[in-house]
C-alpha cells in the first residue's frame, strides 16, 4: 500500500511540474536586440533575453559552454551558460536569458575576451529548431516567469 501511495504521489508531482512548465505562444520573450547593443553600459547588471547564432564555442572555467553569439551584423557577445548543453553547436540559433555583466578577472587562457567589455551569464536557453530547453536548476521562479511570457526578475 505504501508503494502505491508513493507512486501516486510521484505521478501527481510530475504532472504538477509538467503543468507549470507548459510553453505558450507568449513564452520566452526577448527584451534586447541589436538596437540596444550600443548602450551596453545601460544594461549592465540587468537580465536580458535575446536571440543569437552560435559562431564560436569555448569551455568556461566551470566546463560549461561559452558561446560567441552573433546578434546581428557586427553585433556579437560572449555568453556563458550556467549549465551543460550537449545539444547545440556552432551555427545553431538560440535564445538565451541571463545577466549582462562587465568582464573582469579573466584568466590568461581566456585571451578571446581581450577586446570585450561585457558578457552574458545565461541561466536559461531555448532552441526552437532542436526542441532544446535548458534552465539553471535553482532558478525556478525565473523559469516560470520566462515560460509565462515575462522577462525574469532578479
XYZ file of N, CA, C and O in Angstrom:
616
model
N 0.826 -1.194 0.000
C 0.000 0.000 0.000
C 0.873 1.262 0.000
O 0.561 2.213 -0.681
N 1.944 1.226 0.778
C 2.840 2.383 0.858
C 3.489 2.666 -0.488
O 3.626 3.816 -0.898
N 3.859 1.601 -1.206
C 4.464 1.752 -2.523
C 3.476 2.384 -3.493
O 3.828 3.280 -4.260
N 2.241 1.958 -3.469
C 1.203 2.513 -4.323
C 0.985 3.991 -4.002
O 0.870 4.830 -4.899
N 0.962 4.307 -2.730
C 0.798 5.685 -2.294
C 1.946 6.560 -2.802
O 1.729 7.669 -3.288
N 3.172 6.069 -2.690
C 4.339 6.810 -3.191
C 4.278 6.989 -4.698
O 4.631 8.034 -5.230
N 3.836 5.956 -5.409
C 3.708 6.026 -6.858
C 2.692 7.085 -7.264
O 2.944 7.902 -8.151
N 1.548 7.103 -6.612
C 0.516 8.099 -6.910
C 1.026 9.502 -6.617
O 0.841 10.423 -7.419
N 1.697 9.685 -5.499
C 2.261 10.982 -5.150
C 3.294 11.414 -6.195
O 3.298 12.564 -6.638
N 4.136 10.494 -6.611
C 5.156 10.801 -7.620
C 4.518 11.226 -8.934
O 4.938 12.206 -9.551
N 3.496 10.484 -9.380
C 2.809 10.830 -10.627
C 2.137 12.195 -10.520
O 2.160 12.990 -11.462
N 1.546 12.483 -9.375
C 0.920 13.786 -9.155
C 1.954 14.910 -9.238
O 1.721 15.931 -9.867
N 3.098 14.718 -8.600
C 4.153 15.744 -8.608
C 4.694 15.957 -10.020
O 4.953 17.088 -10.431
N 4.851 14.886 -10.775
C 5.332 15.014 -12.154
C 4.317 15.781 -12.986
O 4.671 16.669 -13.750
N 3.040 15.484 -12.835
C 2.023 16.185 -13.614
C 1.948 17.656 -13.211
O 1.768 18.526 -14.049
N 2.117 17.941 -11.930
C 2.142 19.318 -11.467
C 3.326 20.057 -12.073
O 3.200 21.171 -12.557
N 4.475 19.430 -12.038
C 5.690 20.017 -12.585
C 5.545 20.279 -14.073
O 5.915 21.324 -14.571
N 4.960 19.344 -14.796
C 4.772 19.494 -16.230
C 3.794 20.623 -16.521
O 4.007 21.403 -17.429
N 2.735 20.717 -15.747
C 1.737 21.763 -15.973
C 2.347 23.140 -15.791
O 1.996 24.081 -16.493
N 3.259 23.290 -14.866
C 3.873 24.591 -14.608
C 4.878 24.979 -15.678
O 5.235 26.138 -15.782
N 5.348 24.057 -16.481
C 6.363 24.376 -17.479
C 5.813 24.264 -18.901
O 6.549 24.028 -19.827
N 4.524 24.415 -19.071
C 3.922 24.332 -20.397
C 4.085 25.667 -21.121
O 3.594 26.697 -20.680
N 4.776 25.617 -22.251
C 5.014 26.820 -23.038
C 3.767 27.215 -23.817
O 2.961 26.378 -24.200
N 3.619 28.520 -24.024
C 2.527 29.060 -24.832
C 3.141 29.925 -25.933
O 4.366 30.073 -26.010
N 2.298 30.531 -26.746
C 2.794 31.397 -27.812
C 3.525 32.628 -27.267
O 4.361 33.195 -27.953
N 3.195 33.044 -26.056
C 3.862 34.224 -25.493
C 5.104 33.868 -24.662
O 5.793 34.746 -24.162
N 5.410 32.583 -24.532
C 6.571 32.150 -23.744
C 7.886 32.647 -24.351
O 7.973 32.885 -25.553
N 8.884 32.775 -23.496
C 10.268 33.090 -23.860
C 10.422 34.430 -24.599
O 11.038 34.500 -25.660
N 9.902 35.522 -24.035
C 10.043 36.818 -24.713
C 11.496 37.319 -24.667
O 12.304 36.843 -23.874
N 11.795 38.274 -25.532
C 13.103 38.926 -25.543
C 12.917 40.398 -25.182
O 11.833 40.957 -25.350
N 13.977 41.017 -24.687
C 13.938 42.447 -24.382
C 15.213 43.150 -24.848
O 15.445 44.308 -24.521
N 16.029 42.450 -25.620
C 17.320 43.004 -26.033
C 17.574 42.609 -27.483
O 17.396 41.451 -27.852
N 17.982 43.589 -28.289
C 18.287 43.325 -29.696
C 19.463 44.206 -30.118
O 20.052 44.912 -29.299
N 19.768 44.203 -31.386
C 20.918 44.973 -31.874
C 20.725 46.475 -31.668
O 21.702 47.196 -31.541
N 19.489 46.953 -31.581
C 19.278 48.386 -31.369
C 19.750 48.830 -29.984
O 20.174 49.966 -29.810
N 19.691 47.934 -28.998
C 20.171 48.264 -27.652
C 21.672 48.022 -27.493
O 22.258 48.386 -26.480
N 22.266 47.419 -28.474
C 23.663 46.984 -28.366
C 24.627 48.155 -28.121
O 25.633 47.999 -27.447
N 24.331 49.315 -28.658
C 25.216 50.480 -28.492
C 25.211 50.994 -27.053
O 26.102 51.727 -26.656
N 24.209 50.635 -26.275
C 24.083 51.102 -24.886
C 24.273 49.977 -23.885
O 23.520 49.856 -22.926
N 25.300 49.155 -24.066
C 25.511 48.026 -23.155
C 25.688 48.484 -21.707
O 25.230 47.812 -20.789
N 26.333 49.631 -21.501
C 26.537 50.139 -20.133
C 25.209 50.282 -19.403
O 25.110 49.984 -18.220
N 24.198 50.752 -20.108
C 22.873 50.960 -19.509
C 22.272 49.643 -19.010
O 21.538 49.613 -18.025
N 22.597 48.543 -19.665
C 22.035 47.239 -19.337
C 22.897 46.467 -18.338
O 22.514 45.372 -17.925
N 24.043 47.009 -17.943
C 24.949 46.295 -17.043
C 24.238 45.880 -15.751
O 23.616 46.690 -15.081
N 24.317 44.589 -15.436
C 23.684 44.061 -14.230
C 22.233 43.678 -14.412
O 21.617 43.125 -13.502
N 21.665 43.952 -15.577
C 20.256 43.647 -15.841
C 20.100 42.267 -16.470
O 21.020 41.733 -17.069
N 18.896 41.730 -16.349
C 18.568 40.484 -17.022
C 18.111 40.818 -18.433
O 17.210 41.650 -18.617
N 18.760 40.174 -19.402
C 18.376 40.371 -20.791
C 18.070 39.021 -21.438
O 18.609 37.993 -21.033
N 17.193 39.059 -22.419
C 16.856 37.867 -23.201
C 16.961 38.262 -24.672
O 16.443 39.311 -25.073
N 17.637 37.422 -25.455
C 17.876 37.779 -26.852
C 18.141 36.540 -27.694
O 18.404 35.459 -27.171
N 18.075 36.733 -28.997
C 18.360 35.675 -29.955
C 19.773 35.846 -30.484
O 20.236 36.972 -30.683
N 20.438 34.725 -30.721
C 21.779 34.775 -31.289
C 22.104 33.487 -32.024
O 21.469 32.448 -31.817
N 23.101 33.593 -32.877
C 23.611 32.428 -33.603
C 24.981 32.099 -33.031
O 25.836 32.985 -32.898
N 25.206 30.850 -32.677
C 26.490 30.433 -32.108
C 27.544 30.475 -33.218
O 27.431 29.760 -34.211
N 28.563 31.316 -33.043
C 29.643 31.438 -34.027
C 30.931 30.771 -33.553
O 31.748 30.367 -34.364
N 31.127 30.700 -32.241
C 32.282 30.016 -31.659
C 31.845 29.386 -30.347
O 30.894 29.847 -29.720
N 32.589 28.369 -29.934
C 32.320 27.756 -28.639
C 33.646 27.487 -27.942
O 34.576 26.963 -28.538
N 33.737 27.888 -26.708
C 34.879 27.600 -25.835
C 34.326 26.922 -24.592
O 33.118 26.874 -24.375
N 35.195 26.440 -23.750
C 34.786 25.857 -22.485
C 35.031 26.885 -21.386
O 36.120 27.443 -21.290
N 34.028 27.133 -20.554
C 34.191 28.093 -19.458
C 34.995 27.456 -18.327
O 35.292 26.264 -18.351
N 35.292 28.246 -17.318
C 36.044 27.716 -16.178
C 35.276 26.628 -15.433
O 35.856 25.848 -14.716
N 33.964 26.588 -15.598
C 33.148 25.557 -14.945
C 32.831 24.398 -15.886
O 31.924 23.623 -15.618
N 33.556 24.329 -16.987
C 33.344 23.294 -18.001
C 31.935 23.310 -18.584
O 31.376 22.277 -18.923
N 31.357 24.496 -18.678
C 30.085 24.677 -19.365
C 30.370 25.478 -20.636
O 31.414 26.129 -20.739
N 29.465 25.462 -21.601
C 29.722 26.170 -22.856
C 29.847 27.679 -22.684
O 29.146 28.291 -21.882
N 30.746 28.260 -23.451
C 30.951 29.698 -23.547
C 30.814 30.012 -25.027
O 31.661 29.640 -25.830
N 29.696 30.635 -25.400
C 29.379 30.874 -26.803
C 29.666 32.309 -27.215
O 29.349 33.238 -26.477
N 30.207 32.473 -28.406
C 30.300 33.775 -29.048
C 29.074 33.872 -29.931
O 28.969 33.178 -30.945
N 28.097 34.682 -29.504
C 26.816 34.767 -30.191
C 26.754 35.997 -31.084
O 27.095 37.101 -30.667
N 26.289 35.777 -32.293
C 26.060 36.867 -33.239
C 24.605 37.281 -33.130
O 23.700 36.468 -33.345
N 24.391 38.564 -32.788
C 23.035 39.082 -32.676
C 22.592 39.733 -33.977
O 21.415 39.852 -34.256
N 23.550 40.198 -34.723
C 23.292 40.879 -35.992
C 24.630 41.269 -36.575
O 25.685 40.903 -36.042
N 24.582 42.019 -37.647
C 25.812 42.414 -38.318
C 26.737 43.192 -37.376
O 26.370 44.245 -36.850
N 27.931 42.651 -37.147
C 28.941 43.245 -36.254
C 28.439 43.460 -34.828
O 28.928 44.348 -34.127
N 27.478 42.705 -34.402
C 26.949 42.768 -33.028
C 27.087 41.377 -32.430
O 26.282 40.485 -32.707
N 28.114 41.184 -31.620
C 28.421 39.877 -31.034
C 28.667 40.023 -29.543
O 29.131 41.077 -29.100
N 28.392 38.956 -28.813
C 28.658 38.977 -27.373
C 28.961 37.561 -26.882
O 28.328 36.598 -27.320
N 29.929 37.470 -25.989
C 30.244 36.184 -25.366
C 29.191 35.898 -24.311
O 28.810 36.772 -23.529
N 28.727 34.657 -24.290
C 27.681 34.238 -23.372
C 28.064 32.898 -22.775
O 28.251 31.923 -23.500
N 28.186 32.858 -21.456
C 28.498 31.601 -20.785
C 27.226 31.032 -20.177
O 26.393 31.771 -19.659
N 27.080 29.730 -20.291
C 25.926 29.057 -19.702
C 26.263 28.592 -18.295
O 27.395 28.198 -18.028
N 25.277 28.600 -17.420
C 25.465 28.137 -16.050
C 25.097 26.661 -15.923
O 24.885 26.170 -14.816
N 25.035 25.956 -17.047
C 24.651 24.547 -17.086
C 25.275 23.927 -18.326
O 25.720 24.621 -19.229
N 25.292 22.622 -18.373
C 25.831 21.899 -19.526
C 24.820 21.917 -20.667
O 23.619 21.967 -20.440
N 25.330 21.875 -21.896
C 24.486 21.815 -23.082
C 25.212 20.999 -24.142
O 26.159 21.475 -24.750
N 24.766 19.785 -24.331
C 25.412 18.907 -25.306
C 24.684 18.903 -26.643
O 25.138 18.278 -27.583
N 23.555 19.597 -26.725
C 22.726 19.534 -27.923
C 23.101 20.579 -28.978
O 22.999 20.310 -30.172
N 23.503 21.779 -28.554
C 23.763 22.848 -29.511
C 25.205 22.893 -29.966
O 26.105 22.521 -29.226
N 25.391 23.411 -31.188
C 26.723 23.504 -31.780
C 26.826 24.785 -32.597
O 25.837 25.500 -32.780
N 28.026 25.062 -33.093
C 28.261 26.248 -33.912
C 27.288 26.234 -35.090
O 27.075 25.217 -35.741
N 26.655 27.397 -35.315
C 25.684 27.553 -36.394
C 24.247 27.519 -35.928
O 23.349 27.968 -36.646
N 24.001 27.007 -34.723
C 22.632 26.932 -34.201
C 22.140 28.311 -33.759
O 22.901 29.117 -33.215
N 20.845 28.545 -33.961
C 20.184 29.760 -33.460
C 19.557 29.429 -32.116
O 18.810 28.444 -32.007
N 19.867 30.241 -31.117
C 19.331 30.009 -29.776
C 18.794 31.316 -29.202
O 19.111 32.401 -29.686
N 17.985 31.191 -28.180
C 17.516 32.336 -27.396
C 17.998 32.102 -25.982
O 17.805 31.021 -25.431
N 18.636 33.104 -25.399
C 19.147 32.963 -24.040
C 18.598 34.068 -23.149
O 18.201 35.128 -23.617
N 18.600 33.791 -21.861
C 18.234 34.783 -20.856
C 19.289 34.714 -19.757
O 19.707 33.631 -19.351
N 19.764 35.886 -19.328
C 20.785 35.925 -18.292
C 21.179 37.341 -17.936
O 20.560 38.306 -18.382
N 22.224 37.444 -17.124
C 22.701 38.735 -16.636
C 23.780 39.290 -17.551
O 24.763 38.602 -17.840
N 23.627 40.537 -17.974
C 24.693 41.228 -18.688
C 25.652 41.774 -17.634
O 25.212 42.408 -16.667
N 26.925 41.512 -17.804
C 27.904 41.934 -16.804
C 29.203 42.361 -17.464
O 29.541 41.896 -18.548
N 29.922 43.259 -16.797
C 31.251 43.654 -17.264
C 32.206 42.483 -17.094
O 32.108 41.728 -16.132
N 33.140 42.378 -18.018
C 34.147 41.330 -17.925
C 35.255 41.805 -17.005
O 35.823 42.882 -17.197
N 35.549 41.004 -15.990
C 36.647 41.298 -15.073
C 37.217 39.982 -14.574
O 36.583 38.942 -14.680
N 38.382 40.008 -14.062
C 39.031 38.817 -13.501
C 39.108 37.655 -14.488
O 38.847 36.512 -14.140
N 39.461 37.963 -15.732
C 39.591 36.857 -16.679
C 40.931 36.172 -16.511
O 41.902 36.760 -16.065
N 40.963 34.904 -16.841
C 42.174 34.105 -16.725
C 43.020 34.260 -17.984
O 42.494 34.610 -19.051
N 44.327 34.016 -17.893
C 45.212 34.179 -19.053
C 44.766 33.399 -20.286
O 44.884 33.879 -21.411
N 44.230 32.198 -20.104
C 43.793 31.397 -21.256
C 42.503 31.922 -21.893
O 42.094 31.464 -22.950
N 41.866 32.907 -21.254
C 40.656 33.498 -21.823
C 41.004 34.710 -22.687
O 40.320 35.728 -22.671
N 42.053 34.567 -23.486
C 42.511 35.676 -24.324
C 41.490 36.066 -25.386
O 41.546 37.164 -25.922
N 40.539 35.215 -25.692
C 39.482 35.556 -26.645
C 38.590 36.674 -26.109
O 37.834 37.287 -26.854
N 38.689 36.971 -24.817
C 37.911 38.059 -24.212
C 38.666 39.390 -24.178
O 38.138 40.382 -23.679
N 39.885 39.417 -24.715
C 40.749 40.590 -24.586
C 40.106 41.897 -25.050
O 40.291 42.923 -24.431
N 39.384 41.899 -26.128
C 38.808 43.141 -26.656
C 37.341 43.322 -26.277
O 36.668 44.183 -26.826
N 36.873 42.523 -25.366
C 35.462 42.570 -24.970
C 35.302 43.283 -23.628
O 36.137 43.149 -22.749
N 34.212 44.026 -23.481
C 33.937 44.725 -22.225
C 32.819 44.068 -21.428
O 32.778 44.161 -20.216
N 31.879 43.407 -22.132
C 30.715 42.817 -21.483
C 30.526 41.375 -21.937
O 30.990 40.977 -22.999
N 29.800 40.629 -21.135
C 29.402 39.264 -21.468
C 28.073 38.988 -20.785
O 27.602 39.777 -19.957
N 27.467 37.859 -21.128
C 26.204 37.453 -20.515
C 26.427 36.148 -19.771
O 27.055 35.226 -20.292
N 25.936 36.088 -18.550
C 25.928 34.856 -17.769
C 24.497 34.333 -17.847
O 23.592 34.859 -17.203
N 24.298 33.314 -18.690
C 22.952 32.837 -19.009
C 22.485 31.762 -18.037
O 23.206 30.818 -17.743
N 21.238 31.901 -17.574
C 20.636 30.879 -16.725
C 19.491 30.162 -17.438
O 18.872 29.269 -16.877
N 19.248 30.521 -18.711
C 18.223 29.838 -19.489
C 18.536 29.879 -20.969
O 19.150 30.818 -21.460
N 18.119 28.838 -21.678
C 18.342 28.727 -23.111
C 17.182 27.980 -23.729
O 16.697 26.995 -23.167
N 16.724 28.475 -24.867
C 15.723 27.754 -25.635
C 16.177 27.733 -27.097
O 16.700 28.711 -27.612
N 16.033 26.575 -27.708
C 16.374 26.375 -29.111
C 15.136 25.769 -29.756
O 14.829 24.605 -29.557
N 14.415 26.594 -30.504
C 13.149 26.161 -31.090
C 13.352 25.104 -32.181
O 12.523 24.226 -32.340
N 14.445 25.191 -32.920
C 14.688 24.247 -34.018
C 15.006 22.839 -33.512
O 14.592 21.852 -34.107
N 15.782 22.748 -32.443
C 16.200 21.441 -31.917
C 15.406 21.003 -30.691
O 15.795 20.058 -30.013
N 14.311 21.708 -30.378
C 13.484 21.373 -29.215
C 14.321 21.216 -27.955
O 14.249 20.204 -27.256
N 15.129 22.210 -27.679
C 16.026 22.170 -26.532
C 15.669 23.315 -25.591
O 15.697 24.479 -25.990
N 15.310 22.993 -24.355
C 15.016 23.996 -23.334
C 15.796 23.623 -22.086
O 15.568 22.565 -21.501
N 16.739 24.468 -21.720
C 17.586 24.227 -20.552
C 17.484 25.413 -19.612
O 17.400 26.561 -20.055
N 17.534 25.128 -18.315
C 17.441 26.199 -17.324
C 18.213 25.797 -16.080
O 18.258 24.610 -15.733
N 18.802 26.760 -15.427
C 19.519 26.528 -14.183
C 18.553 25.977 -13.145
O 17.472 26.544 -12.927
N 18.918 24.893 -12.511
C 18.038 24.217 -11.568
C 17.543 25.093 -10.430
O 16.419 24.955 -9.984
N 18.357 25.998 -9.933
C 17.980 26.809 -8.786
C 17.186 28.055 -9.131
O 16.896 28.871 -8.262
N 16.811 28.222 -10.389
C 16.113 29.439 -10.816
C 14.680 29.120 -11.236
O 14.236 29.486 -12.313
N 13.950 28.465 -10.353
C 12.596 28.012 -10.698
C 11.639 29.174 -10.947
O 10.815 29.114 -11.862
N 11.713 30.225 -10.138
C 10.835 31.379 -10.329
C 11.111 32.033 -11.680
O 10.184 32.351 -12.428
N 12.400 32.240 -12.008
C 12.760 32.858 -13.277
C 12.314 31.994 -14.461
O 11.845 32.499 -15.483
N 12.434 30.691 -14.316
C 11.999 29.760 -15.362
C 10.496 29.919 -15.604
O 10.045 30.053 -16.737
N 9.730 29.921 -14.519
C 8.277 30.059 -14.636
C 7.913 31.399 -15.269
O 7.035 31.466 -16.131
N 8.592 32.469 -14.853
C 8.300 33.785 -15.417
C 8.545 33.810 -16.925
O 7.725 34.342 -17.681
N 9.672 33.237 -17.359
C 10.000 33.264 -18.787
C 9.002 32.412 -19.579
O 8.568 32.811 -20.658
N 8.632 31.284 -19.044
C 7.639 30.434 -19.720
C 6.282 31.148 -19.773
O 5.555 31.063 -20.768
N 5.966 31.911 -18.720
C 4.684 32.636 -18.668
C 4.671 33.895 -19.512
O 3.674 34.620 -19.533
N 5.785 34.204 -20.192
C 5.805 35.367 -21.089
C 6.341 36.638 -20.479
O 6.097 37.723 -20.997
N 7.099 36.529 -19.391
C 7.687 37.705 -18.742
C 9.207 37.578 -18.754
O 9.748 36.477 -18.642
N 9.890 38.709 -18.831
C 11.343 38.692 -18.641
C 11.555 38.404 -17.163
O 10.954 39.060 -16.298
N 12.373 37.407 -16.839
C 12.565 37.055 -15.428
C 13.076 38.213 -14.578
O 13.792 39.090 -15.061
N 12.683 38.179 -13.320
C 13.138 39.190 -12.376
C 14.313 38.627 -11.586
O 14.559 37.429 -11.573
N 14.990 39.524 -10.910
C 16.143 39.121 -10.120
C 15.669 38.562 -8.833
O 16.030 37.785 -8.167
